[in-house]
PDB file of C-alpha atoms in Angstrom:
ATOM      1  CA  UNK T   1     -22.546  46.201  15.940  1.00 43.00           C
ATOM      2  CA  UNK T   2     -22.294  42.778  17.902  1.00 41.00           C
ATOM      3  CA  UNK T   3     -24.016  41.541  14.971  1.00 42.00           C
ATOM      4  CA  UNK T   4     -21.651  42.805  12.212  1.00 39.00           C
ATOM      5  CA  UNK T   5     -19.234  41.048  13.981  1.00 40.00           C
ATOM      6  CA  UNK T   6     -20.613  37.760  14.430  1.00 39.00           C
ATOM      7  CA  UNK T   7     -21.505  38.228  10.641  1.00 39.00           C
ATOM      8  CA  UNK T   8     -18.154  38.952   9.818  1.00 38.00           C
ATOM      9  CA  UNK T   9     -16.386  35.910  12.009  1.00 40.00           C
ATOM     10  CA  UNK T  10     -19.071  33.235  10.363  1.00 40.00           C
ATOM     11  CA  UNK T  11     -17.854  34.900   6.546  1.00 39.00           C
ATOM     12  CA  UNK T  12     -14.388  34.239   7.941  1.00 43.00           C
ATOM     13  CA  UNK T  13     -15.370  30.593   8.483  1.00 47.00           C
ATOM     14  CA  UNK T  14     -17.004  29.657   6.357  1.00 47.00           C
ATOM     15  CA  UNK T  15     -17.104  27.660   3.548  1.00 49.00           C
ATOM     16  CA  UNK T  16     -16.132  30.019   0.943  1.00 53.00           C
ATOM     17  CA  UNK T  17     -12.917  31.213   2.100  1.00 75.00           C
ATOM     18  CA  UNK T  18     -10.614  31.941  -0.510  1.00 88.00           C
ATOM     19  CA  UNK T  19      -7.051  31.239  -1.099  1.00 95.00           C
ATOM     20  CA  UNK T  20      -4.455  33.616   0.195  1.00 94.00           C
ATOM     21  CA  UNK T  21      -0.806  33.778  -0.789  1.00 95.00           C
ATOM     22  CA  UNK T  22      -0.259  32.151   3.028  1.00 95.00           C
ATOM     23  CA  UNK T  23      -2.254  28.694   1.934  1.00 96.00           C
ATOM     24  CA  UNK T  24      -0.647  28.704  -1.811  1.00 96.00           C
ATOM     25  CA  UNK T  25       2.594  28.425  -0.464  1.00 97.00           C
ATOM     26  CA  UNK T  26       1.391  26.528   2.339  1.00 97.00           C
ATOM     27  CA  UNK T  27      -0.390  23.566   0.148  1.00 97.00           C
ATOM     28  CA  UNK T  28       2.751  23.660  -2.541  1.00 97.00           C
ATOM     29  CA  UNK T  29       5.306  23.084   0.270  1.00 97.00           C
ATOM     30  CA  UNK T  30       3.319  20.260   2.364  1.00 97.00           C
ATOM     31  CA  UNK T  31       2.343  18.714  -1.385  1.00 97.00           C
ATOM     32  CA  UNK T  32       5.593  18.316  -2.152  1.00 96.00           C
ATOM     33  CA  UNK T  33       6.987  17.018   1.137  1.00 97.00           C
ATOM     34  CA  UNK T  34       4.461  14.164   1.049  1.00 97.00           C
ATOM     35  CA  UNK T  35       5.400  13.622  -2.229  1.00 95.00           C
ATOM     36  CA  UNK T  36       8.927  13.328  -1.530  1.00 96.00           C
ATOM     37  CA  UNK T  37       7.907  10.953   1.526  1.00 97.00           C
ATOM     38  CA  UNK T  38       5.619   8.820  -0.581  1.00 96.00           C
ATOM     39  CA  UNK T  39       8.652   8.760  -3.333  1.00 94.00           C
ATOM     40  CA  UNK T  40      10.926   7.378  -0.335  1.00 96.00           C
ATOM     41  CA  UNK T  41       9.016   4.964   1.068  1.00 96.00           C
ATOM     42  CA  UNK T  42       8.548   3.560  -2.218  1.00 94.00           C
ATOM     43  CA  UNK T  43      12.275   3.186  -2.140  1.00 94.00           C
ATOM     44  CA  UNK T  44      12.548   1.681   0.931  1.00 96.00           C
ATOM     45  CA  UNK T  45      10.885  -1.751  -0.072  1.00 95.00           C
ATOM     46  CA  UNK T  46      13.333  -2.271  -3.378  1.00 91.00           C
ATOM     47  CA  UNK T  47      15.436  -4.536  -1.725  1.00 92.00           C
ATOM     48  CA  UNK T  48      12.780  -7.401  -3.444  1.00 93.00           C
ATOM     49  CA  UNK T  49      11.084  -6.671  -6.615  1.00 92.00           C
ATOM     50  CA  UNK T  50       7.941  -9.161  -5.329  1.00 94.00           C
ATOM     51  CA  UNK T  51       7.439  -7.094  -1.844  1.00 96.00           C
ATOM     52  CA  UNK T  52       8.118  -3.600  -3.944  1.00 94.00           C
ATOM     53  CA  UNK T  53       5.479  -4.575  -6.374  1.00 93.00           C
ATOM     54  CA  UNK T  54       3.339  -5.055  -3.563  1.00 95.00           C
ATOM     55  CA  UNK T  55       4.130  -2.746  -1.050  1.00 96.00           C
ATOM     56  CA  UNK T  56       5.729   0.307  -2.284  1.00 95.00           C
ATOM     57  CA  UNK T  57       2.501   1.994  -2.744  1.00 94.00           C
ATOM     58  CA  UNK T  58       1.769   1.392   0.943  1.00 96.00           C
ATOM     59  CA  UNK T  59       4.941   2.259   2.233  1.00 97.00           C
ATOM     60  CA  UNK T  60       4.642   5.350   0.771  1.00 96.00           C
ATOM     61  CA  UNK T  61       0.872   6.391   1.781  1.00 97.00           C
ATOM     62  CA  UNK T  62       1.341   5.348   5.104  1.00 98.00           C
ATOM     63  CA  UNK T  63       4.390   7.276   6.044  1.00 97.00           C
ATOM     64  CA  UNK T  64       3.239  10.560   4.439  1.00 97.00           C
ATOM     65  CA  UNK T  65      -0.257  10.057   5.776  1.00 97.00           C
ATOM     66  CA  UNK T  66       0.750  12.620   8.594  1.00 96.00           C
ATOM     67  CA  UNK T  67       1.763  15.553   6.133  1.00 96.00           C
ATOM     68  CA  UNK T  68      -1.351  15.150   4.500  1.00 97.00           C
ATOM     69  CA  UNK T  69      -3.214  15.529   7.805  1.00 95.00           C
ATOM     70  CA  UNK T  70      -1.348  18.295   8.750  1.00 93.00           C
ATOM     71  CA  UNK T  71      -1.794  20.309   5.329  1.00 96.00           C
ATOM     72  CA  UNK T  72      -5.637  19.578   5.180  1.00 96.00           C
ATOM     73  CA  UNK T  73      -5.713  21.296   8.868  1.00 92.00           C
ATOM     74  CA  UNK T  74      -3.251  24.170   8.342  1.00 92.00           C
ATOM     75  CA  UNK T  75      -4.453  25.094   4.453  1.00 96.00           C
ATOM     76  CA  UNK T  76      -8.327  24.471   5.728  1.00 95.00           C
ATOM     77  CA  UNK T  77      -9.446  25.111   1.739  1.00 96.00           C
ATOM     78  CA  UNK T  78     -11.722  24.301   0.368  1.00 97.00           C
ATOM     79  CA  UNK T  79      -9.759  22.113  -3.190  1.00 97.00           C
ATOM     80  CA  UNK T  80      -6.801  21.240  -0.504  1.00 97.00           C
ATOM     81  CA  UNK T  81      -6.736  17.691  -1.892  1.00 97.00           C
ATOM     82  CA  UNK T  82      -7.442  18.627  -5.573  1.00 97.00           C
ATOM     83  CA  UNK T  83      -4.555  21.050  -5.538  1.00 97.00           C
ATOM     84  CA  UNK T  84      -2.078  17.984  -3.623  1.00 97.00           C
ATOM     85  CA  UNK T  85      -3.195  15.552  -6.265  1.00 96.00           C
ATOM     86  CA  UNK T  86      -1.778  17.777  -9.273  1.00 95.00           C
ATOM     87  CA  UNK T  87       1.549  18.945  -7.779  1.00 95.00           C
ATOM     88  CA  UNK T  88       1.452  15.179  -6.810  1.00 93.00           C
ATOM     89  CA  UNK T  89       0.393  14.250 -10.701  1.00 91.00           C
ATOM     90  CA  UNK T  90       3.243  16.866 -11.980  1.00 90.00           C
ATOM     91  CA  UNK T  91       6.022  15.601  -9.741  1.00 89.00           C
ATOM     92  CA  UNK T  92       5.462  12.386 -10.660  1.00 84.00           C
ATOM     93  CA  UNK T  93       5.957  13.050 -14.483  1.00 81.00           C
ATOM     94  CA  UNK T  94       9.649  14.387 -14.002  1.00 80.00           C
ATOM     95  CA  UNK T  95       9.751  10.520 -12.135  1.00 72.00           C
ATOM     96  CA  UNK T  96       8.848   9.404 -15.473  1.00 64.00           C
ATOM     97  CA  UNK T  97       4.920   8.453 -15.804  1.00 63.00           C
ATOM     98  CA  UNK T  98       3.132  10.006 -18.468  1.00 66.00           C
ATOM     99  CA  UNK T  99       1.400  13.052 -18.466  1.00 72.00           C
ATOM    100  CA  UNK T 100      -1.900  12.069 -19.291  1.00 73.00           C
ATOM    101  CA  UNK T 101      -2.197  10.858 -15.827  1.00 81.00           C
ATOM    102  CA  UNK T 102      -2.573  14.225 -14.505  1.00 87.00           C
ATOM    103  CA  UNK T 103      -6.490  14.660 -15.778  1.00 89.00           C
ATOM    104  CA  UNK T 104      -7.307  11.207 -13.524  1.00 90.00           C
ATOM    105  CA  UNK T 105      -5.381  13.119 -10.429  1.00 93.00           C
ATOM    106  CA  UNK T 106      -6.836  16.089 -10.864  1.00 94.00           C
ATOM    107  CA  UNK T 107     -10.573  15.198 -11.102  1.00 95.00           C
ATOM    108  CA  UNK T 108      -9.874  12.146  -8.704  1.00 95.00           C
ATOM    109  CA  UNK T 109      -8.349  15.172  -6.069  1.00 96.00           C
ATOM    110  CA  UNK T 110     -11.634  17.429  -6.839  1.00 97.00           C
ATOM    111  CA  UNK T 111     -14.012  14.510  -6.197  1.00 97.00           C
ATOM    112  CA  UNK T 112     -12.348  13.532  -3.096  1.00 97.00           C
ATOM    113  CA  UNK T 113     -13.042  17.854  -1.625  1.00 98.00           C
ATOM    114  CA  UNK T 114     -16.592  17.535  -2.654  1.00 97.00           C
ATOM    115  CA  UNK T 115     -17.034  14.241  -0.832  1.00 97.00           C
ATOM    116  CA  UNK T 116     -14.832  14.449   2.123  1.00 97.00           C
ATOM    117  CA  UNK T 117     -13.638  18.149   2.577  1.00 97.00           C
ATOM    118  CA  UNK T 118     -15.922  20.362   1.430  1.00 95.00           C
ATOM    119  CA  UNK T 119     -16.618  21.831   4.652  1.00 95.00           C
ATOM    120  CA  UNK T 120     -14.700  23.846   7.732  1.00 94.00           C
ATOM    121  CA  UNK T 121     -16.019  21.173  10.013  1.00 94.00           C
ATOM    122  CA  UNK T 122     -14.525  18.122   7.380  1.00 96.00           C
ATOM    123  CA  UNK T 123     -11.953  19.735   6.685  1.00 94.00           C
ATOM    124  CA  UNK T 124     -10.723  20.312  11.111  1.00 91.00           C
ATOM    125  CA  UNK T 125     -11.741  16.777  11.504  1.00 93.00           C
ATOM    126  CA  UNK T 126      -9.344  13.544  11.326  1.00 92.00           C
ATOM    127  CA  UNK T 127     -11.711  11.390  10.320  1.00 95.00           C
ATOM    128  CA  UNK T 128     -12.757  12.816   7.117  1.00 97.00           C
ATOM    129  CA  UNK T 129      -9.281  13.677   6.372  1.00 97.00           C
ATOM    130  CA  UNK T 130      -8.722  10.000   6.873  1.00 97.00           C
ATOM    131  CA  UNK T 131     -11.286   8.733   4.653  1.00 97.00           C
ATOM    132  CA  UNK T 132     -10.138  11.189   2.313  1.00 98.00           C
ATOM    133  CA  UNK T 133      -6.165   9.736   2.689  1.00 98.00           C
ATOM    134  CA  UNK T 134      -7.720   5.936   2.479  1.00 98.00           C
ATOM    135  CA  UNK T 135      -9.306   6.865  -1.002  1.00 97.00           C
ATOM    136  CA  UNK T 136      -6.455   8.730  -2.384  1.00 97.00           C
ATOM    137  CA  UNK T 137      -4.220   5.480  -1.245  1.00 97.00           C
ATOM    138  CA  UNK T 138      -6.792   3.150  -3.433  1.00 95.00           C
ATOM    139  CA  UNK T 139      -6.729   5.969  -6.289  1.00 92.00           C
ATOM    140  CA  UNK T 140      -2.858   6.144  -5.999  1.00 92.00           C
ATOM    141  CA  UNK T 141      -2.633   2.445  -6.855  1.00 88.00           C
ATOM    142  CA  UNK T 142      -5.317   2.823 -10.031  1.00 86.00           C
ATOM    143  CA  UNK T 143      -2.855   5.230 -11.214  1.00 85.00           C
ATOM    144  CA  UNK T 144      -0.122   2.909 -11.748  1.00 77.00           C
ATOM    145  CA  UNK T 145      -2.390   0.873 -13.780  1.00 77.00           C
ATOM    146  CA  UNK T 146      -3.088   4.064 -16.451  1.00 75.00           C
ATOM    147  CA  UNK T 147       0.700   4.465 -18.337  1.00 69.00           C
ATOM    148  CA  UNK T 148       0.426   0.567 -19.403  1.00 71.00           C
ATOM    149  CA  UNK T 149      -3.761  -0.215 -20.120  1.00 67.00           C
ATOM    150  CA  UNK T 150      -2.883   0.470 -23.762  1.00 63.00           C
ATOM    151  CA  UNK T 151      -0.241  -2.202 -24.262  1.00 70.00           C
ATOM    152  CA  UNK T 152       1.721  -3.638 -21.046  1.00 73.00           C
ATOM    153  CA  UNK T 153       4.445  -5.176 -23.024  1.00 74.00           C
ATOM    154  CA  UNK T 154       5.739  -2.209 -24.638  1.00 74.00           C
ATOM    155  CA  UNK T 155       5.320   0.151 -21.326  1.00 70.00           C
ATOM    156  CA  UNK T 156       7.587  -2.510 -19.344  1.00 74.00           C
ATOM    157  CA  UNK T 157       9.987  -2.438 -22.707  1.00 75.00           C
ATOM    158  CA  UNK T 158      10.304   1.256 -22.363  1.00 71.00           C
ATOM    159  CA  UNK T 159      11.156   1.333 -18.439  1.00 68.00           C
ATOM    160  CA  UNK T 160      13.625  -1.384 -19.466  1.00 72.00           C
ATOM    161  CA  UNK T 161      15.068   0.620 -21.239  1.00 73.00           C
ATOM    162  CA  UNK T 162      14.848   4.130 -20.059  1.00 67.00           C
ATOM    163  CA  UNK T 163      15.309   2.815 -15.948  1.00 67.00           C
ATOM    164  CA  UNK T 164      17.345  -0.324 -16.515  1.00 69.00           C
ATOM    165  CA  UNK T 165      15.649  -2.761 -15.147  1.00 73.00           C
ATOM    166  CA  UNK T 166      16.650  -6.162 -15.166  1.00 77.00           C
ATOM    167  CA  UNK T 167      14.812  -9.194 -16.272  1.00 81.00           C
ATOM    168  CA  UNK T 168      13.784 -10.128 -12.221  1.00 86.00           C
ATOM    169  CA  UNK T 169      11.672  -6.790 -12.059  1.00 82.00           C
ATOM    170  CA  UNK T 170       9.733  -7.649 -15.596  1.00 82.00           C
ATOM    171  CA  UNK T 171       8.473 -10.797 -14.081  1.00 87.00           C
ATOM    172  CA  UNK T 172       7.802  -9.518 -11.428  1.00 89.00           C
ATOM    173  CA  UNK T 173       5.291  -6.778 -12.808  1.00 84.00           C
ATOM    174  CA  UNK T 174       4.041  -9.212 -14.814  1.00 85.00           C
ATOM    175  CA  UNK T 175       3.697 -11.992 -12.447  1.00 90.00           C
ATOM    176  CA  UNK T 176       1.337  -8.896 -10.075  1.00 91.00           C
ATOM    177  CA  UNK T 177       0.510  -6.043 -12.059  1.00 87.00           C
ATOM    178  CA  UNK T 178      -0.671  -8.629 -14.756  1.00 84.00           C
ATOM    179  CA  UNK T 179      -2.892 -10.445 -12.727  1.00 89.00           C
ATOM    180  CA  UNK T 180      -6.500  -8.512 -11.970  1.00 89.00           C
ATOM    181  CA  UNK T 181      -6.878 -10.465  -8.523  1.00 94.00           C
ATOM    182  CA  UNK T 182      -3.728  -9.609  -7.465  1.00 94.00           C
ATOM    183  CA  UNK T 183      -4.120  -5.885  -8.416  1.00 92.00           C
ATOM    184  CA  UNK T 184      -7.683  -5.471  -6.487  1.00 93.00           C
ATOM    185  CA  UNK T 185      -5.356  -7.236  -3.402  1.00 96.00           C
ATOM    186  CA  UNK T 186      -2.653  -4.474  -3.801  1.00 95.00           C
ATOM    187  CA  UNK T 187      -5.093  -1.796  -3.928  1.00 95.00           C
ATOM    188  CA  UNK T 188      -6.668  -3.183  -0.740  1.00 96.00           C
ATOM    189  CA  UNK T 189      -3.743  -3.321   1.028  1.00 97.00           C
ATOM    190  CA  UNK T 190      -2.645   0.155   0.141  1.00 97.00           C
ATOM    191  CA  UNK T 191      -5.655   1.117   1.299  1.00 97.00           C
ATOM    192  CA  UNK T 192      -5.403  -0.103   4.307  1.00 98.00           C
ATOM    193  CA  UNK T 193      -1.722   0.760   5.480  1.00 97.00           C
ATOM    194  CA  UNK T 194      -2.871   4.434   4.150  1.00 97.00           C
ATOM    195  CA  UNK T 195      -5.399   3.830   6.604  1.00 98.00           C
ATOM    196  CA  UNK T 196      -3.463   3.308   9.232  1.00 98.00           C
ATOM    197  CA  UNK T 197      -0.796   6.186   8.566  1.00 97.00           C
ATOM    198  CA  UNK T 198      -4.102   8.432   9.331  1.00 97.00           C
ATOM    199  CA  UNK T 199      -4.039   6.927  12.620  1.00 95.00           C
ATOM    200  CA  UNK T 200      -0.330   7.654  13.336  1.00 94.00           C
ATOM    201  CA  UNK T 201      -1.114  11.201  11.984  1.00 92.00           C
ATOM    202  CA  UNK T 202      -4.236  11.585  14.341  1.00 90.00           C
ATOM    203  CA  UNK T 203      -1.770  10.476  17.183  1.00 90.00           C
ATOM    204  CA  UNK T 204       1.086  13.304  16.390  1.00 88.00           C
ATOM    205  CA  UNK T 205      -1.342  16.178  15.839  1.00 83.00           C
ATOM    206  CA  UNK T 206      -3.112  15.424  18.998  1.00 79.00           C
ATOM    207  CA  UNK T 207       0.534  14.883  20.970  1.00 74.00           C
ATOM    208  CA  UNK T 208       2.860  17.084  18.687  1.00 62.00           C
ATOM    209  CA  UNK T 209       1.311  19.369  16.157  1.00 57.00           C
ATOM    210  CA  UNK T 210      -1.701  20.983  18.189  1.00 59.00           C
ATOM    211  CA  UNK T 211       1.014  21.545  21.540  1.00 60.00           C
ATOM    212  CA  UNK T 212       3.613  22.754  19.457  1.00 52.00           C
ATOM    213  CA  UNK T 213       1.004  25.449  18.061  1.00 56.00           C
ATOM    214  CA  UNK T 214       1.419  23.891  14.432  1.00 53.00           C
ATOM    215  CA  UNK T 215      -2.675  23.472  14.099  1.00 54.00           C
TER     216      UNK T 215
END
């Protein structure tokens, strides 16, 4: 009997655990608050198109580098990240990027649960949720490369004319997102600040989350 029961408590943790209605819901909610937080600190730096165009994509991973903690710890799923990435990839197309993006979320999300949270032990670990966070940040940036690799000139005509910007924002782009050094510098940088939103995160689970009984 003891044995059944150890059995039973390992099939409960292990690594095959399936989805419940409680880690659907769960995932979708968390997905789409760090969505909503990336979204926002994206807004925060367009008071200059040059410091938007490079840090908007960091502002946003690192402030909602804590959700992302948290929901990797709470869900504990195995395809945590992979399901993020496409409510991520679907919210962002009502935002107005193209659908086609969702395939490079989607596989980029699965990739990054095979190689960093494929596991119980990954998964209730900081660290690997971290270097899972700090690839997602560098992925995040590639992403904003994919609506315009066909033909830049005519992707920055259409968000003229569909978001009204102005002439300051198209030189802008240009002048950074036209540039390959200065894209591998943004990406870097993203990466980074993502980086460092992990640490804030490990900070407030250990202080906030895990007293509060939230992990």
């Amino acid at each position: 009997m003891k044995r059944e029961k150890e059995g039973e408590r390992g099939m409960a943790h292990g690594p095959n655990r399936g989805w419940g209605v409680r880690e659907v819901v769960t995932a979708a909610l968390l997905s789409a608050l760090t969505v909503a937080i990336m979204f926002a600190g994206a807004m925060l730096t367009m008071f200059s198109y040059d410091f938007a165009m490079v840090a908007s994509g960091g502002a946003g991973v690192f402030l909602s580098a804590p959700v992302f903690m948290l929901m990797v710890r709470r869900v504990d799923r195995f395809g945590v990240t992979c399901v993020f990435a496409t409510i991520a990839a679907l919210l962002f197309c009502t935002m107005g990027n193209m659908l086609f993006m969702l395939p490079f979320y989607v596989v980029g999300g699965l990739l990054l649960d095979l190689v960093f949270l494929r596991t119980p032990k990954q998964r209730q670990s900081s660290w690997w949720a971290t270097g899972a966070w700090t690839t997602f940040s560098g992925l995040y940036l590639l992403s904003t490369l994919i609506p315009y690799l066909g033909n830049m000139d005519a992707y920055v005509a259409q968000a003229v004319a569909e978001r009204g910007f102005d002439q300051g924002y198209v030189d802008a782009f240009f002048k950074y997102y036209g540039n390959p050094a200065w894209i591998v510098a943004i990406m870097l940088i993203t990466m980074v600040v993502g980086f460092l939103g992990c640490l804030i995160g490990r900070a407030l689970m250990k202080r906030h989350f895990e007293r509060a009984g939230a992990l």
